[in-house]
Short mmCIF file of C-alpha atoms and ligand atoms in Angstrom, two decimals:
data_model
loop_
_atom_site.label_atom_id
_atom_site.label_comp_id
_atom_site.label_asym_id
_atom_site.label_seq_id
_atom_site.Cartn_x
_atom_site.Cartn_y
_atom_site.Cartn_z
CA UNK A 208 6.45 18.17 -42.18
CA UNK A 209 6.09 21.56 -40.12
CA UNK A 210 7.73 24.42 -41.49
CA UNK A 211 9.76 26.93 -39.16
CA UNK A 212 10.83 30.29 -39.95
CA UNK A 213 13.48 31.49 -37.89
CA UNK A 214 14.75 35.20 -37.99
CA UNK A 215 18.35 35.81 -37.00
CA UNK A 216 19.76 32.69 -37.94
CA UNK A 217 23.38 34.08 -37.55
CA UNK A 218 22.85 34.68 -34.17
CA UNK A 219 23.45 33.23 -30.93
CA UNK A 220 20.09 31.49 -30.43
CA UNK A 221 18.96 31.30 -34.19
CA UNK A 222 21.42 28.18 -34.73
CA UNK A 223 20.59 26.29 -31.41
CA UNK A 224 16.88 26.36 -31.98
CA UNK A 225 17.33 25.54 -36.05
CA UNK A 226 19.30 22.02 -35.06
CA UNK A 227 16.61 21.54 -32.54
CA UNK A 228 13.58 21.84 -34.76
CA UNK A 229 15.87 19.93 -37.61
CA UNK A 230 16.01 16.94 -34.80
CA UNK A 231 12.26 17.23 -34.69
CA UNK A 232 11.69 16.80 -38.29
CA UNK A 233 10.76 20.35 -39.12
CA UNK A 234 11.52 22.41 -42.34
CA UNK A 235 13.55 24.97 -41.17
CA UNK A 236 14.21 28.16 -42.84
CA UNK A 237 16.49 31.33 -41.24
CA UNK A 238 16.83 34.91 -42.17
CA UNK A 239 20.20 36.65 -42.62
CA UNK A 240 20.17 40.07 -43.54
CA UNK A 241 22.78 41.16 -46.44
CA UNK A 242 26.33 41.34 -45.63
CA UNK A 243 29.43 42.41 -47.05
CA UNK A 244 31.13 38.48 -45.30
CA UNK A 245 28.24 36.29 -44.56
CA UNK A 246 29.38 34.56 -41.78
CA UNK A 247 27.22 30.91 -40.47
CA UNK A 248 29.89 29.93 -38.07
CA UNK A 249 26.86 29.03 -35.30
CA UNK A 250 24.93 26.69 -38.06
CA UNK A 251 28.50 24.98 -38.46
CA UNK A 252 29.09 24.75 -34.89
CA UNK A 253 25.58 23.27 -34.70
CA UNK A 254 25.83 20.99 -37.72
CA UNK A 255 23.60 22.65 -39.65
CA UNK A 256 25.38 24.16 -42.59
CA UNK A 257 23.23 23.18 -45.50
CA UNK A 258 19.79 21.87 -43.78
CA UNK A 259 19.08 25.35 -43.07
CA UNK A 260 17.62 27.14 -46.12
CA UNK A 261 18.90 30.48 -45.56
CA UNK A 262 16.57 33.84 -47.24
CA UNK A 263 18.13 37.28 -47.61
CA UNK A 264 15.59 39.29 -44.95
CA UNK A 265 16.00 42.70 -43.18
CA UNK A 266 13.68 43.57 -40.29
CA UNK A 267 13.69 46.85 -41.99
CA UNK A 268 11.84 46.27 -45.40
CA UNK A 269 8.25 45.57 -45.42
CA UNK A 270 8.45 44.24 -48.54
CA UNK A 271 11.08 41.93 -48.26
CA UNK A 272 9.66 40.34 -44.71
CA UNK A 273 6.22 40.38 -46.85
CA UNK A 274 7.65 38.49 -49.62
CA UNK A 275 9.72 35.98 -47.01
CA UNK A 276 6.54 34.83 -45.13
CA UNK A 277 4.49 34.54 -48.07
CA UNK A 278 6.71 32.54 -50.03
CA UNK A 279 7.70 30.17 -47.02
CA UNK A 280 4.09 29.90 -45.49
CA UNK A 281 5.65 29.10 -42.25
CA UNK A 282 3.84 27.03 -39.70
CA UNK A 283 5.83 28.87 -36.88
CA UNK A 284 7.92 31.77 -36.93
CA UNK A 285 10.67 32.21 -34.34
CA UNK A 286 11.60 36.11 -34.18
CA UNK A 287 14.84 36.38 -32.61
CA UNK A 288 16.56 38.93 -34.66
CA UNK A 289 17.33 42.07 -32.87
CA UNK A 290 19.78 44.63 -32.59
CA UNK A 291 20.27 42.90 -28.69
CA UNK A 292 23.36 44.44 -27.27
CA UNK A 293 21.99 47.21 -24.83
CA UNK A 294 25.20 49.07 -24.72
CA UNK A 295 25.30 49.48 -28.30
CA UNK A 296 21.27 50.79 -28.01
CA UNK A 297 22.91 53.64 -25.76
CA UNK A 298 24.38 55.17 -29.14
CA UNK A 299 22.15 53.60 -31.49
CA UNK A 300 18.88 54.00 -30.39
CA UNK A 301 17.29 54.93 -33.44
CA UNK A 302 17.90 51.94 -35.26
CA UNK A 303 17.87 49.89 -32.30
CA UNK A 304 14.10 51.09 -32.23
CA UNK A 305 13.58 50.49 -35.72
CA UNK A 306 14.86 47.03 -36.10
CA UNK A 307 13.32 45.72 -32.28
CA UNK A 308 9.84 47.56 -32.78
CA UNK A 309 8.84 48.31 -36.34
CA UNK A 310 10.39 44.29 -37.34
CA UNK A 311 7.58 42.71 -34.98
CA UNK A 312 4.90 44.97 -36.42
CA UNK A 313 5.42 44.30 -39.71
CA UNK A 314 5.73 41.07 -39.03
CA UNK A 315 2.08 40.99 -37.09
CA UNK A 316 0.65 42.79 -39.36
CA UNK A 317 1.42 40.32 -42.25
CA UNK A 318 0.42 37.48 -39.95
CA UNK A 319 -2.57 39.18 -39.19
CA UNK A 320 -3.37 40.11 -43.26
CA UNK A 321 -2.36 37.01 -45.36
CA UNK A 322 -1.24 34.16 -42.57
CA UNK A 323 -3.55 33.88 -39.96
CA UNK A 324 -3.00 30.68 -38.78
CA UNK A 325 0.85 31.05 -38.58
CA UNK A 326 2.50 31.33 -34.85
CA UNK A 327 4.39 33.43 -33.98
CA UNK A 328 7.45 33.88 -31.07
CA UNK A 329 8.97 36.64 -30.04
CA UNK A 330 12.06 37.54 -28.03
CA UNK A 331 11.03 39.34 -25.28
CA UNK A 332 13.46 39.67 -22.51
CA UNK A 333 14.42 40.12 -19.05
CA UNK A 334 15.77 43.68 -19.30
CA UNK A 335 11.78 44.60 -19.20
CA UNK A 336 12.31 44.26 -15.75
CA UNK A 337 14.95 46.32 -15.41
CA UNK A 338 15.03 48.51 -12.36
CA UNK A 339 13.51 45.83 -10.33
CA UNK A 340 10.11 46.26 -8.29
CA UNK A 341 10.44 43.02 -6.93
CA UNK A 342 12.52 39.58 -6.71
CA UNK A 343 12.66 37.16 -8.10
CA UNK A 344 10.60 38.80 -11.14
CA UNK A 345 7.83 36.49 -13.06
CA UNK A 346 5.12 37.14 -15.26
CA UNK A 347 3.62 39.19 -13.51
CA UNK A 348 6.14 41.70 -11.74
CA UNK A 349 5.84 45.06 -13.32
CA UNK A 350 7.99 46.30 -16.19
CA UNK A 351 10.75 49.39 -15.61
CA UNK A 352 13.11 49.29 -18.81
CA UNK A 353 16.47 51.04 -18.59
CA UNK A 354 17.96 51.22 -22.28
CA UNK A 355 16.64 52.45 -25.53
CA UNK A 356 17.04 48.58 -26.03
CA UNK A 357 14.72 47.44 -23.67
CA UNK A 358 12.04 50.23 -24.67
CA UNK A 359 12.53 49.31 -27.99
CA UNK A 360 11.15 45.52 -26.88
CA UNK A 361 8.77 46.82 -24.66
CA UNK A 362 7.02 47.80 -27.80
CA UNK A 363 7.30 44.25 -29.38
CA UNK A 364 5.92 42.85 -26.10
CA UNK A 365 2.89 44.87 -25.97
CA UNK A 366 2.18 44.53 -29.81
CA UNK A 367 2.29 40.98 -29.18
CA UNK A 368 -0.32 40.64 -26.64
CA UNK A 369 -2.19 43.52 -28.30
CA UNK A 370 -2.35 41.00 -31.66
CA UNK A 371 -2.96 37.89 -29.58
CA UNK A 372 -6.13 39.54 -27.80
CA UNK A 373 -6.98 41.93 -30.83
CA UNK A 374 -6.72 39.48 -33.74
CA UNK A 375 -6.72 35.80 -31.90
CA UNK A 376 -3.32 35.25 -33.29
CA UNK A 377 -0.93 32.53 -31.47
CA UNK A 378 1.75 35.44 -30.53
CA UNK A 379 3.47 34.01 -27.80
CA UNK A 380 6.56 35.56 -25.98
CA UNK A 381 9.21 33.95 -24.20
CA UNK A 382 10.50 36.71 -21.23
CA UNK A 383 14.22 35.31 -21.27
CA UNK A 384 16.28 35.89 -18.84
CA UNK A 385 20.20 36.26 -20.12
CA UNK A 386 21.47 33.11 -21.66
CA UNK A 387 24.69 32.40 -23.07
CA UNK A 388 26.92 29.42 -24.83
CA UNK A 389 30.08 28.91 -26.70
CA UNK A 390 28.24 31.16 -29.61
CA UNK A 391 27.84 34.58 -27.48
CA UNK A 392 28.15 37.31 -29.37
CA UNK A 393 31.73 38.65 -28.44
CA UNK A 394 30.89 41.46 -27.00
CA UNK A 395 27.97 40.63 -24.02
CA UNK A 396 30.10 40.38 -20.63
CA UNK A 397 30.32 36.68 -19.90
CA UNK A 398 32.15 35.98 -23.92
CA UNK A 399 34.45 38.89 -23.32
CA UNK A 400 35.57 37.19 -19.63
CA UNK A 401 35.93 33.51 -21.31
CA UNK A 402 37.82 35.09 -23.97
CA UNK A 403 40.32 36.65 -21.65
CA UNK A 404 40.91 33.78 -19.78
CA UNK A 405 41.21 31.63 -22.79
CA UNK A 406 43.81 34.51 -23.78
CA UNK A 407 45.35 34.35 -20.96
CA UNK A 408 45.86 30.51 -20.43
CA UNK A 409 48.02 30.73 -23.21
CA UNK A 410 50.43 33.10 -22.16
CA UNK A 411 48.37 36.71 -22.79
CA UNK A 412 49.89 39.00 -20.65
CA UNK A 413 46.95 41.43 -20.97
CA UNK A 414 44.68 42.80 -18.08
CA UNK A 415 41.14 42.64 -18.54
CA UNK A 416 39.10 45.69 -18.57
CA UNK A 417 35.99 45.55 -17.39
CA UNK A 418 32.61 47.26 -15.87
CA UNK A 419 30.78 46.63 -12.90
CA UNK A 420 31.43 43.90 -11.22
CA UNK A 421 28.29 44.43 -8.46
CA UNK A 422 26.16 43.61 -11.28
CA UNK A 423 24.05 40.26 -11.10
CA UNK A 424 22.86 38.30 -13.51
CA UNK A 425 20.62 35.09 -13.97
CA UNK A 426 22.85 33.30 -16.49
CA UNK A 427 21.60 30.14 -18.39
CA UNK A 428 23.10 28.36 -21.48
CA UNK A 429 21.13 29.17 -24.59
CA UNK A 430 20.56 25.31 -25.81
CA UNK A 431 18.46 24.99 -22.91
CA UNK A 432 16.47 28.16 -23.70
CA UNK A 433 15.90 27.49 -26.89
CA UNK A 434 13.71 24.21 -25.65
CA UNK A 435 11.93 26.52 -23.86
CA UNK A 436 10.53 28.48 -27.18
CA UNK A 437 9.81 25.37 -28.73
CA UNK A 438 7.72 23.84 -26.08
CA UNK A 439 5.74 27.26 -25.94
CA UNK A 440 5.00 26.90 -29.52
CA UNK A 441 3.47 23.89 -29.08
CA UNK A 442 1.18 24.45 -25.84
CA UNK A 443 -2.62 24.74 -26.10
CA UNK A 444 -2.65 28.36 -26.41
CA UNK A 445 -0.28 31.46 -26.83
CA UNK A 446 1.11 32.98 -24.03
CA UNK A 447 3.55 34.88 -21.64
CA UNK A 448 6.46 33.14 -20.15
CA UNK A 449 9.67 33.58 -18.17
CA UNK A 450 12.42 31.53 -18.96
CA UNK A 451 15.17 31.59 -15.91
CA UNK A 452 17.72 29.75 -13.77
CA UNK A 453 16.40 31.24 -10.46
CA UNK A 454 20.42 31.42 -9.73
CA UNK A 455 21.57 35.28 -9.75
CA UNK A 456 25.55 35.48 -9.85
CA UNK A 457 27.90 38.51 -10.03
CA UNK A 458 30.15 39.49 -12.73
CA UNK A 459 32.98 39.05 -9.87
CA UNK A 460 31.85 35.91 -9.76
CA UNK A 461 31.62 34.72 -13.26
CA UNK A 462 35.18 36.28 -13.65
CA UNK A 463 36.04 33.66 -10.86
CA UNK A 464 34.71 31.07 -12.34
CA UNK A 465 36.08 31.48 -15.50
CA UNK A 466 39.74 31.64 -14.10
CA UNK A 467 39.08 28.49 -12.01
CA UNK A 468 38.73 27.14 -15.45
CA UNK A 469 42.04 27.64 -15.83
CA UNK A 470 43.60 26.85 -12.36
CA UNK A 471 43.91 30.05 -11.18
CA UNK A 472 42.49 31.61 -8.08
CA UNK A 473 41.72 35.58 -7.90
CA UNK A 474 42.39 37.76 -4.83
CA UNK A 475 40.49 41.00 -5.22
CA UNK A 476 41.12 45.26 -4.13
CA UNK A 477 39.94 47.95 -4.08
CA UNK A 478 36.35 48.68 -4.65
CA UNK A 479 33.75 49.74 -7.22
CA UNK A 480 36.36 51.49 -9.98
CA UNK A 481 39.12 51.01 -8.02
CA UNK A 482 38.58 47.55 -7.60
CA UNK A 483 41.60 45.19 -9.06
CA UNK A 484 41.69 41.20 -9.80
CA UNK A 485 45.24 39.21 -9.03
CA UNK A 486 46.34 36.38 -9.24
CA UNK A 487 46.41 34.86 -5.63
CA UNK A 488 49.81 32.81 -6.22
CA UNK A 489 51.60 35.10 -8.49
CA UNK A 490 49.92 38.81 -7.45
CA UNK A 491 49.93 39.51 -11.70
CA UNK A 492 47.58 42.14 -12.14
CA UNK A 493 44.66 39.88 -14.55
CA UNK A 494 41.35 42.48 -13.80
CA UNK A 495 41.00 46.41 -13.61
CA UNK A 496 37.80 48.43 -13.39
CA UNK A 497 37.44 50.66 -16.12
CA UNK A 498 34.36 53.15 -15.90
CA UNK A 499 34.63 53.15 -19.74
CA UNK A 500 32.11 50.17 -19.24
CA UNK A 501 29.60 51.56 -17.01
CA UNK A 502 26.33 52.13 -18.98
CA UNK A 503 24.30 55.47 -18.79
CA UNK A 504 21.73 53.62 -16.82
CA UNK A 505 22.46 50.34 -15.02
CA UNK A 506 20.06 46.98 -14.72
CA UNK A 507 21.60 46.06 -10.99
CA UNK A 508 20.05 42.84 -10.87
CA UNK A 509 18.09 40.30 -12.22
CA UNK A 510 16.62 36.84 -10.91
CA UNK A 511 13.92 35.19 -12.54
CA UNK A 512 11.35 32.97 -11.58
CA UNK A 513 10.56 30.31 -13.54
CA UNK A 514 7.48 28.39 -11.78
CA UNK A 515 4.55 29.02 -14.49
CA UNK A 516 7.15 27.49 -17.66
CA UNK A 517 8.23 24.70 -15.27
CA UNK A 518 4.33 23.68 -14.54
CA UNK A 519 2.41 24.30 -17.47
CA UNK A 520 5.38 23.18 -20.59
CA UNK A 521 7.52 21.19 -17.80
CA UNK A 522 10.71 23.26 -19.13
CA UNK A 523 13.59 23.24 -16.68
CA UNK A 524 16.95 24.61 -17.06
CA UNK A 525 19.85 22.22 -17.06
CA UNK A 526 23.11 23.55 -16.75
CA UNK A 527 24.50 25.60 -13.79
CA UNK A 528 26.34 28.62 -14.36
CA UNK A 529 29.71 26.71 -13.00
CA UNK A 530 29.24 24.11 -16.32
CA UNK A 531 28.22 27.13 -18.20
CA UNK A 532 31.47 29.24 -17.85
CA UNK A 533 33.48 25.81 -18.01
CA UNK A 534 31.86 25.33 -21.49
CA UNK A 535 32.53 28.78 -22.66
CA UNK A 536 36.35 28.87 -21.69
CA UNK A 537 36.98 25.55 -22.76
CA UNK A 538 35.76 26.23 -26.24
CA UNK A 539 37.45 29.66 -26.27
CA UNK A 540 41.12 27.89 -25.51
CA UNK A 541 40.15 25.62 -28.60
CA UNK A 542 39.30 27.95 -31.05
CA UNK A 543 42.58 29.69 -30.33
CA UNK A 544 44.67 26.70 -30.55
CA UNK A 545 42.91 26.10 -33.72
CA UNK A 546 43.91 29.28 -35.74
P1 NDP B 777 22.21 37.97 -31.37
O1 NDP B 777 22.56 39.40 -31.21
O2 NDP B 777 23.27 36.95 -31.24
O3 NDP B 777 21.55 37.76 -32.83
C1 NDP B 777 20.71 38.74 -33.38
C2 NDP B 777 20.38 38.37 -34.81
O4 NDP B 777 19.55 39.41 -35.35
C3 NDP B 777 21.60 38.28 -35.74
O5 NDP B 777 21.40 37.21 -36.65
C4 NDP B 777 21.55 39.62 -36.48
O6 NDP B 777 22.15 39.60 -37.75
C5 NDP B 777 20.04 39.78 -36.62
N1 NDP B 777 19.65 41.16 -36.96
C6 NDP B 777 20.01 42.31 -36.36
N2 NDP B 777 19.44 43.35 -36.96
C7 NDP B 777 18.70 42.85 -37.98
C8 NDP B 777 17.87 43.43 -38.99
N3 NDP B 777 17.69 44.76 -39.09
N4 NDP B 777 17.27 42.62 -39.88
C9 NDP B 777 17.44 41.28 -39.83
N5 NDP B 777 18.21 40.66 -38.90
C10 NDP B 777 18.83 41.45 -38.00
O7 NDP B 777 21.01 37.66 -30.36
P2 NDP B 777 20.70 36.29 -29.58
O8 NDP B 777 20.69 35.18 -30.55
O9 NDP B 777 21.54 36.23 -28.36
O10 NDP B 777 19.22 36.57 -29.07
C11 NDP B 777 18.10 36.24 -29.86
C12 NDP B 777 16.94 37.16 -29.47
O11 NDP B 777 16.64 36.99 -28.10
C13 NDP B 777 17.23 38.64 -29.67
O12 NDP B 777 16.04 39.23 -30.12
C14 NDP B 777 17.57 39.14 -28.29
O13 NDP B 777 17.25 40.51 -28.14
C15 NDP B 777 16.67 38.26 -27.44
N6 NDP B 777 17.14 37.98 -26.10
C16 NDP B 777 18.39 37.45 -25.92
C17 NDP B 777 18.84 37.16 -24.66
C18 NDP B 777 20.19 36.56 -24.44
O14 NDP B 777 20.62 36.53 -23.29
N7 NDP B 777 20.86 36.07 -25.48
C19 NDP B 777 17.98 37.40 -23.46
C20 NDP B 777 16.65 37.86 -23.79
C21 NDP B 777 16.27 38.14 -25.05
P3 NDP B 777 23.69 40.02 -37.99
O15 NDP B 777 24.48 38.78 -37.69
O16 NDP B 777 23.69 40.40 -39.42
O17 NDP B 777 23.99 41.14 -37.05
P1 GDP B 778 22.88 42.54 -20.85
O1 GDP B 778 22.39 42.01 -19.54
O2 GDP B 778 21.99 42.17 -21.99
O3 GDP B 778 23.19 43.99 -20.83
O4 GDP B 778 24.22 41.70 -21.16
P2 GDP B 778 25.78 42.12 -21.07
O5 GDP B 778 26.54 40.85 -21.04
O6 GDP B 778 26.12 43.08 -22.15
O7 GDP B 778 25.91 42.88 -19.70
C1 GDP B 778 25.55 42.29 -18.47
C2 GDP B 778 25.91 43.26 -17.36
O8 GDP B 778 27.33 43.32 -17.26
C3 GDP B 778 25.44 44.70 -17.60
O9 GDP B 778 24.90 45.19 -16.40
C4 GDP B 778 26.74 45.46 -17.93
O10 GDP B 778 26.73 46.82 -17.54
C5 GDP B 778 27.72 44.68 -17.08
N1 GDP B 778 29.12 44.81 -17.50
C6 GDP B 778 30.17 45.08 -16.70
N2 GDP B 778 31.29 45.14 -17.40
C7 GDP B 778 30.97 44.89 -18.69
C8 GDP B 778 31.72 44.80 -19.88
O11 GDP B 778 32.93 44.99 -19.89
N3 GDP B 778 31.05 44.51 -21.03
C9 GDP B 778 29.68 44.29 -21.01
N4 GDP B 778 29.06 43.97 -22.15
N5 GDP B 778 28.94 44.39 -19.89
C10 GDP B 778 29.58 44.67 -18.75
#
């Protein structure tokens, strides 16, 4: 039986990945740092409460990630905890850095010492791309980070490949472009839509405040993504990939989407922070512009393109970004009716 170590297993992608390697008859063990309410709401939503074996680990303590790996022994290790909101890394880079950068190192470096023949994957992730050089962006399109969040994972990227060339350790990184599910943490821009709309199908009369709604993203669920880091784990040898729809969609967009959800239909004025949302039928205000939401340094757009994961592990995304926002709302309006 193949033992898995995941970090960040009260995450978004830490519980999808942990019932998929339980399906596959693996071990699996996930980190959750110390907390004053431990919270495993995504390993219920999963069904994995209880197959998991969680261990108390910070990114932060040497010791205690020391201790973790050499106690477990893990076959692979999945690193996917991160401080990963990049609006929060705008007044927190510091730890941001810390917990992104040092975390892989250490991490590496015990690999490297003690574990040689343990794999490792990390969470790299579109927002290296940031200020785009060129569309749709691949393995190979030059890097141009735009948050102390995406510098901080620059880092981890280049440590990685540094360690897989240095050391020949299987360090393999998974470029993912954004993916959410019904276990998005609240505050990333699609959960905080779904959530509004959930809201407001049940009578909310509250307007939703948001940022730019120019920007695009390439929006995929996260079950499907976390496939994608399994099958890299198991491929010959360790590697780069992107992980992508190739579909880029607005945040207007995804707003519409979500309301269609719902039956309603939005008729939009104004533009860039004057721009307003109504409803077409009954001209209620639902969406307002607030610059409150505009980030010190903007990623415009991203696209990704997904040809090398699609040919060498045969990974291909499966749900559209129409059955993605479906999913989200629809799980949003039961959650509500079920407090
Ligand atoms: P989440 O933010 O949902 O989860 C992050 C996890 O990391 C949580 O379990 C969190 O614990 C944990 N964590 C944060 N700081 C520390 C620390 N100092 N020590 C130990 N654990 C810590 O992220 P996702 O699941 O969405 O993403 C997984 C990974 O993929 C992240 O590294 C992210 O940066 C990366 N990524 C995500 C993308 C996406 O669209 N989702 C796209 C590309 C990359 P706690 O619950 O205690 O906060
Ligand atoms: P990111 O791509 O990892 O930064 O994921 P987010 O979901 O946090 O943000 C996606 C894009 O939506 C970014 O360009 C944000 O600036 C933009 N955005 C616009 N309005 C909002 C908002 O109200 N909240 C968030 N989180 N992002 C917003």
């Amino acid at each position: 039986m193949k033992k898995a170590l995941i970090t960040g297993i009260t995450g978004q992608d830490g519980p999808w990945l942990a019932k998929r390697l339980l399906d596959k008859g693996y071990e699996v063990y996930g980190t959750a740092r110390r907390n004053s309410v431990r919270n495993f709401y995504g390993l219920e939503y999963v069904g994995a409460v209880g197959k998991v074996k969680i261990i108390d680990m910070d990114l932060l303590d040497y010791s205690n990630i020391h201790d973790t790996l050499i106690s477990v022994k893990p076959d692979e290790v999945y690193n996917l905890a991160a401080q990963s909101f990049v609006g929060a890394s705008f007044k927190q880079p510091i730890s941001t850095t810390l917990t992104n950068s040092l975390g892989v190192a250490y991490i590496l470096d015990i690999i490297k010492t003690f574990l040689p023949k343990t794999k490792i994957y990390q969470a790299s992730t579109s927002e290296l791309f940031g200020k785009v050089v060129e569309s749709p962006q691949n393995e190979r399109t030059p890097f141009y980070p735009r948050s102390p969040y995406a510098i901080s994972k620059l880092y981890s990227h280049w440590m990685m490949i540094n360690y897989r060339e240095s050391y020949d350790i299987f360090a393999t990184c998974g470029i993912l472009f954004n993916h959410e599910s019904e276990l998005r943490g609240k505050e990333f821009v699609t959960r905080k839509i779904t959530q509004f709309v959930a809201k407001n199908s049940l009578g909310d009369k509250e307007v939703l405040k948001i940022g730019n709604l120019n920007i695009k993203r390439d929006w995929g669920y996260a079950k499907d993504y976390v496939e994608g880091m399994y099958l890299m784990m198991q491929s010959d040898k360790p590697d780069t990939f992107v992980l992508s729809t190739g579909v880029s969609t607005t945040i207007r967009q995804f707003t519409e989407l979500a309301f269609s959800v719902i039956g309603k239909k939005l008729r939009w004025e104004g533009e860039d922070a004057t721009e307003k949302g109504y409803d077409s039928e009954t001209g209620i205000l639902l969406v307002e512009v607030d610059p409150e939401f505009f980030r010190p340094a903007e990623v415009d757009m991203l696209c990704g393109d997904s040809k090398k994961a699609h040919e060498i592990l045969n990974w291909h995304p499966k749900t559209t970004v129409e059955e993605l926002s479906r999913k989200m709302v629809e799980h949003d309006i039961q959650l509500l009716n079920s407090v």
